[in-house]
Coordinates of C-alpha atoms in Angstrom, one line a residue:
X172 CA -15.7 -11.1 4.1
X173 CA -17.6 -12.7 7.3
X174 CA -15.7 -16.0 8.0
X175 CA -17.7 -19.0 9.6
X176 CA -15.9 -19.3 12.9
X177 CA -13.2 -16.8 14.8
X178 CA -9.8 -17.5 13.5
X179 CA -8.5 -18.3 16.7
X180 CA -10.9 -19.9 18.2
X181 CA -9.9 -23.5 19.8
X182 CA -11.3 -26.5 18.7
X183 CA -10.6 -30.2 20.2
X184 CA -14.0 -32.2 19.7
X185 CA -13.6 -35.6 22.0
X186 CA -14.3 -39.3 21.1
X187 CA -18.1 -40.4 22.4
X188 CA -16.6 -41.6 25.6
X189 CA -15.2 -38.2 25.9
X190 CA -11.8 -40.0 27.3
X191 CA -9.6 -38.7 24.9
X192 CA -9.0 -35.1 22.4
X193 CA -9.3 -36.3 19.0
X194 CA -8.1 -32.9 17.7
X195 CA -4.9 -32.0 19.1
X196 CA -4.9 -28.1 17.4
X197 CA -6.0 -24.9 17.2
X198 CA -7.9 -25.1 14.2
X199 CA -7.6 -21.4 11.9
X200 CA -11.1 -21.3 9.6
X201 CA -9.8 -19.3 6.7
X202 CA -11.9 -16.4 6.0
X203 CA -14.8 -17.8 4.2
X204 CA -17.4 -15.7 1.9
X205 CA -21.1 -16.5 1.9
X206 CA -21.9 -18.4 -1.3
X207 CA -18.3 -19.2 -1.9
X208 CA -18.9 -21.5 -4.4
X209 CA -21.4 -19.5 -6.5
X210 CA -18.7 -16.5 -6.5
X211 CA -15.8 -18.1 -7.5
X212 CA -17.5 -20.1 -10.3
X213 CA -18.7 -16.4 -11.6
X214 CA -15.4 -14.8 -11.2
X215 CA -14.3 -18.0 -13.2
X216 CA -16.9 -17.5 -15.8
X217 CA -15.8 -13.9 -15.9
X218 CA -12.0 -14.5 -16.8
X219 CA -13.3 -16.9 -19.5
X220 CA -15.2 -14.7 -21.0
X221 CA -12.6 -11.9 -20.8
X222 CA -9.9 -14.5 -22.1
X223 CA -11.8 -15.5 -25.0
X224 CA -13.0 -11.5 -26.1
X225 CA -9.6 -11.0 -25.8
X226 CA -8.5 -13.6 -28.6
X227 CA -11.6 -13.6 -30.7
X228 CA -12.2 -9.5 -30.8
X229 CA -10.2 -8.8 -34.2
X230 CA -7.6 -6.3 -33.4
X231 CA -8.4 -6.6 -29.3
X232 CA -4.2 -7.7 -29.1
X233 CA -2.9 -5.1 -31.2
X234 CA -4.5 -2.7 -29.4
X235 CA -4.1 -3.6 -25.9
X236 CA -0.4 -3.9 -27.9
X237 CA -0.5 0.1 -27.8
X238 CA 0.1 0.5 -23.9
X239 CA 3.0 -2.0 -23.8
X240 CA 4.6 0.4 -26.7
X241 CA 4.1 3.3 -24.7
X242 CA 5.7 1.9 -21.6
X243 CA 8.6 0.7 -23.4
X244 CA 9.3 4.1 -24.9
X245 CA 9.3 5.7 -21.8
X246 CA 11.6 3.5 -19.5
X247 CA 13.5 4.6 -16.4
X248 CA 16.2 3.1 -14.5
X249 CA 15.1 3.2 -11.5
X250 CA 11.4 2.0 -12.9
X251 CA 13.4 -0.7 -14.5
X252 CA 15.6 -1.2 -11.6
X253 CA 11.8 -2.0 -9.8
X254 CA 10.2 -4.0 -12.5
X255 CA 12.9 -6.3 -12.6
X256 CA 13.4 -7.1 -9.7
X257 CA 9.4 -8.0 -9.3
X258 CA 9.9 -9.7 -12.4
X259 CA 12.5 -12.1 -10.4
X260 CA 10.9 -12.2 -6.9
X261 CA 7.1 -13.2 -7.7
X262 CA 8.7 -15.6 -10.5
X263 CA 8.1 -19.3 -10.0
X264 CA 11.7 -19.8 -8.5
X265 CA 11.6 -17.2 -5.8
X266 CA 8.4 -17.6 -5.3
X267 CA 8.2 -21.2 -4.1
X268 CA 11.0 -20.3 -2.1
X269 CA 9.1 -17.4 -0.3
X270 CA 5.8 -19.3 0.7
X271 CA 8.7 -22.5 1.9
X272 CA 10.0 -20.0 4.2
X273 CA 6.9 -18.4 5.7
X274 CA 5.3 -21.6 5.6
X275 CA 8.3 -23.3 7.8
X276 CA 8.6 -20.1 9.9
X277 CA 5.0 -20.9 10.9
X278 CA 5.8 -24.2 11.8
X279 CA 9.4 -24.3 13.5
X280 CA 9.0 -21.3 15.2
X281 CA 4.7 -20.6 15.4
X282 CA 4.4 -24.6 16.3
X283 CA 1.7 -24.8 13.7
X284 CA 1.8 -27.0 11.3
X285 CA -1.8 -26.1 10.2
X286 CA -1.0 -22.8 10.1
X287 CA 1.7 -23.7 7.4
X288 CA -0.1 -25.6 5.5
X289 CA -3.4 -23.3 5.1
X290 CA -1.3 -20.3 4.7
X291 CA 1.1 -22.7 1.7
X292 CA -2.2 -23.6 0.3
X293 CA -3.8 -20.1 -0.5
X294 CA -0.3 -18.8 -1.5
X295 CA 0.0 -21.2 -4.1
X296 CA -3.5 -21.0 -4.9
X297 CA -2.9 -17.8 -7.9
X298 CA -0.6 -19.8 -9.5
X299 CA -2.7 -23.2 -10.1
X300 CA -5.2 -21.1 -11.1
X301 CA -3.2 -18.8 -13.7
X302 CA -1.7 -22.3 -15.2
X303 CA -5.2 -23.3 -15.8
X304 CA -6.6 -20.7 -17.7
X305 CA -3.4 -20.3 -19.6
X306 CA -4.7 -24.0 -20.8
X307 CA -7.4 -22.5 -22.0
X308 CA -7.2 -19.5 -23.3
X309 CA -3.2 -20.1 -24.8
X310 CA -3.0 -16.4 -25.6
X311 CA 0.4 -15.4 -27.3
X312 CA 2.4 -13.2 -25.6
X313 CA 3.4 -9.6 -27.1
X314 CA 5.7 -9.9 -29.8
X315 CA 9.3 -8.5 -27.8
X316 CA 10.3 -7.2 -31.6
X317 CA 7.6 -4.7 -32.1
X318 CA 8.3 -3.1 -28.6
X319 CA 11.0 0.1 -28.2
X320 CA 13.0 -1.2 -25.7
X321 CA 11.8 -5.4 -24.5
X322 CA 13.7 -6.3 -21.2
X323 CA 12.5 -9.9 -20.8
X324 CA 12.0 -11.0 -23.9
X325 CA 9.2 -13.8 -23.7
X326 CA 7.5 -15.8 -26.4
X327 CA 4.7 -18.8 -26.2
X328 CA 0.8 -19.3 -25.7
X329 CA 1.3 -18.5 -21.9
X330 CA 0.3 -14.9 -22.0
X331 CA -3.6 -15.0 -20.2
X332 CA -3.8 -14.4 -16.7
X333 CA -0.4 -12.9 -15.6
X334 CA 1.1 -16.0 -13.2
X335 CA 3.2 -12.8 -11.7
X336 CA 0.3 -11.1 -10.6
X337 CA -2.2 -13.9 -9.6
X338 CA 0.6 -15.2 -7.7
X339 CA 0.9 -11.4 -5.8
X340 CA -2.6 -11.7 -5.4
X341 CA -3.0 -14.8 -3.9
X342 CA -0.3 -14.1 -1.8
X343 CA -1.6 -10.8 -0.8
X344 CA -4.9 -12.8 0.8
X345 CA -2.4 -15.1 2.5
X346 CA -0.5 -12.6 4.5
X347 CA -3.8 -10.8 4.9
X348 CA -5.3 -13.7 6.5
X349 CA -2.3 -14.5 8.9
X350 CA -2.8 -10.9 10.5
X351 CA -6.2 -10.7 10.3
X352 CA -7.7 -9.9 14.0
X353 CA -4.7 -7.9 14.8
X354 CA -3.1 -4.7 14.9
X355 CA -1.3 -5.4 11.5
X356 CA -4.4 -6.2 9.7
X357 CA -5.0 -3.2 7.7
X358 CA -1.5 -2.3 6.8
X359 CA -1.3 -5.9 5.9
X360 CA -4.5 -5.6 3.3
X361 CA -3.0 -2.1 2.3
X362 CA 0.4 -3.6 1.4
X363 CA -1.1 -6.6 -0.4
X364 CA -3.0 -4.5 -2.7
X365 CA -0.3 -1.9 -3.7
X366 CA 1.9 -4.7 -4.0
X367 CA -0.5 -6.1 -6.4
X368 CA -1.2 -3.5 -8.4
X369 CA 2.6 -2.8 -8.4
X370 CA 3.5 -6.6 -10.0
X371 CA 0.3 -5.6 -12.5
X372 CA 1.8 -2.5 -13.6
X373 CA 5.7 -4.1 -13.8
X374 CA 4.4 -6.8 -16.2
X375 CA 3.5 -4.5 -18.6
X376 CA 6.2 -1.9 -18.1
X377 CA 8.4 -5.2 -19.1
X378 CA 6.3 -5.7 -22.2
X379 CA 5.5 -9.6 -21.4
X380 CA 2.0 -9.3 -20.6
X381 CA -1.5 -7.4 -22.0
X382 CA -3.7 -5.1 -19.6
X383 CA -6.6 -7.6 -19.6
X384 CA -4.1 -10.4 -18.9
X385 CA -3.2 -8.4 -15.8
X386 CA -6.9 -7.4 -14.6
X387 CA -7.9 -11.1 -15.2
X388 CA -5.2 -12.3 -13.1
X389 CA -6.9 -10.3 -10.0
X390 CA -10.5 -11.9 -11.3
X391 CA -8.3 -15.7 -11.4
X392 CA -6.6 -15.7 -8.3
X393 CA -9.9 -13.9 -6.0
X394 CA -11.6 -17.2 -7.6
X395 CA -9.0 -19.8 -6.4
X396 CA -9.1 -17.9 -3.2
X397 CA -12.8 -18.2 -2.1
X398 CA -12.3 -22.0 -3.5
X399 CA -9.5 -22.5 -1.4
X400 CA -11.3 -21.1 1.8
X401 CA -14.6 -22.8 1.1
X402 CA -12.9 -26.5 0.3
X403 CA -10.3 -26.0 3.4
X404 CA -13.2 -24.7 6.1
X405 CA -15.3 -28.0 5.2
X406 CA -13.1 -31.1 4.6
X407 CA -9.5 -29.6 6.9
X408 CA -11.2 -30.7 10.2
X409 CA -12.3 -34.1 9.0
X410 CA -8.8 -34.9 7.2
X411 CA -7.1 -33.3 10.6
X412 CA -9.0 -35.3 13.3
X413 CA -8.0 -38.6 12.2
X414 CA -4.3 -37.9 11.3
X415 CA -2.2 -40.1 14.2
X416 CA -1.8 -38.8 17.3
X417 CA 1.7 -38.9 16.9
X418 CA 1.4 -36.1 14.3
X419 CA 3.5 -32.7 15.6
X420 CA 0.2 -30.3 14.3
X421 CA 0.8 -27.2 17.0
X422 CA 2.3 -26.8 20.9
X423 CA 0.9 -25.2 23.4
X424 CA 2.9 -22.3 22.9
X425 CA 1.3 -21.2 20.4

């Protein structure tokens, strides 16, 4: 997606006297897509309206309920060995404590507190926007008693998008952005996709989520995404150049 300004491009407008920086930084645009806001509200319209098909369709759940079956006749240990282990890592828990510690690498050692921040923000981002179309939609989860073999038994009205998987998403874009413009770039887009897909496919292997609560999560989180980029390019620089001076933002190392 064509972003509005090179992502490392320096930045340190002066006062009108043109005595003093007023932006101490290097400020990063995240990647921003044309008609950002026109594209996210359609991929938002989308997971509505796949969200509500889902719970108004009479027997949509029971069949989607089919693939979850399946899976959970079929389990492996190693496969369950993986799924589980997702299951914990792109949880809530580990998962705040993942984006803390890229998010402070980026700052102790990178020098750049914007850099943190931006890269905390659109981590986060799958996650705010999973808890509010769960809001909505309050889909029940699969019932754990009519599945062969349920590893993480979960119940409640929490089921639509995947929080899992928009998290892995959102994530995904966040790492992508960090080494897009460098050598890493494409493995980095390549990881965050299988890695995706992988969290999708784990959710229902554990039984705790529907297929279209997984494929929405990827519609959810793109949407937060292109929000997040579009809302940070515009108001960041404004909010940044009148932060004290006294504010630690980025060295000139980095």
């Amino acid at each position: 997606m064509p972003g509005p300004a090179p992502l490392d491009r320096d930045t340190a407008p002066h006062d009108p006297a043109g005595t003093r920086p007023v932006a101490r930084l290097q400020f990063r645009a995240i990647p921003q897509a044309r008609h950002w806001l026109l594209r996210a509200a359609l991929l938002c319209v989308a997971v509505l309206a796949l969200g509500l098909t889902a719970q108004l369709v009479p027997g949509g759940s029971a069949a989607e309920l089919g693939v979850d079956q399946d899976l959970s006749q079929h389990h492996a240990a190693l496969l369950t060995g993986v799924a589980m282990v997702l299951n914990v890592v792109f949880g809530p828990a580990a998962g705040v404590v993942l984006v803390a510690a890229v998010a402070l690498y980026l700052w102790v050692v990178r020098r750049s507190l914007v850099k943190a921040v931006a890269f905390g923000v659109v981590a986060c981002s799958g996650w705010v926007a999973s808890e509010f179309f769960k809001l909505i939609i309050a889909r029940q989860r699969p019932n754990p008693a009519l599945l062969f073999d349920p590893l993480s038994p979960e119940t409640g009205s929490n089921s639509f998008p995947s929080g899992h998987v928009s998290f892995a998403v959102a994530l995904g874009f966040a790492l992508y952005f960090l080494a897009r413009g460098t050598r890493w770039a494409r493995i980095a887009a390549a990881a965050a996709v299988l890695v995706a897909l992988v969290v999708a496919w784990s959710r229902l292997y554990i039984g705790v989520h529907y297929p279209t609560d997984v494929a929405a999560s990827f519609l959810a989180a793109s949407a937060a995404v292109l929000l997040v980029a579009g809302l940070w390019n515009r108001f960041a620089p404004r909010i940044l150049e009148r932060l004290p001076a006294a504010v630690p933002l980025r060295s000139t190392r980095s």
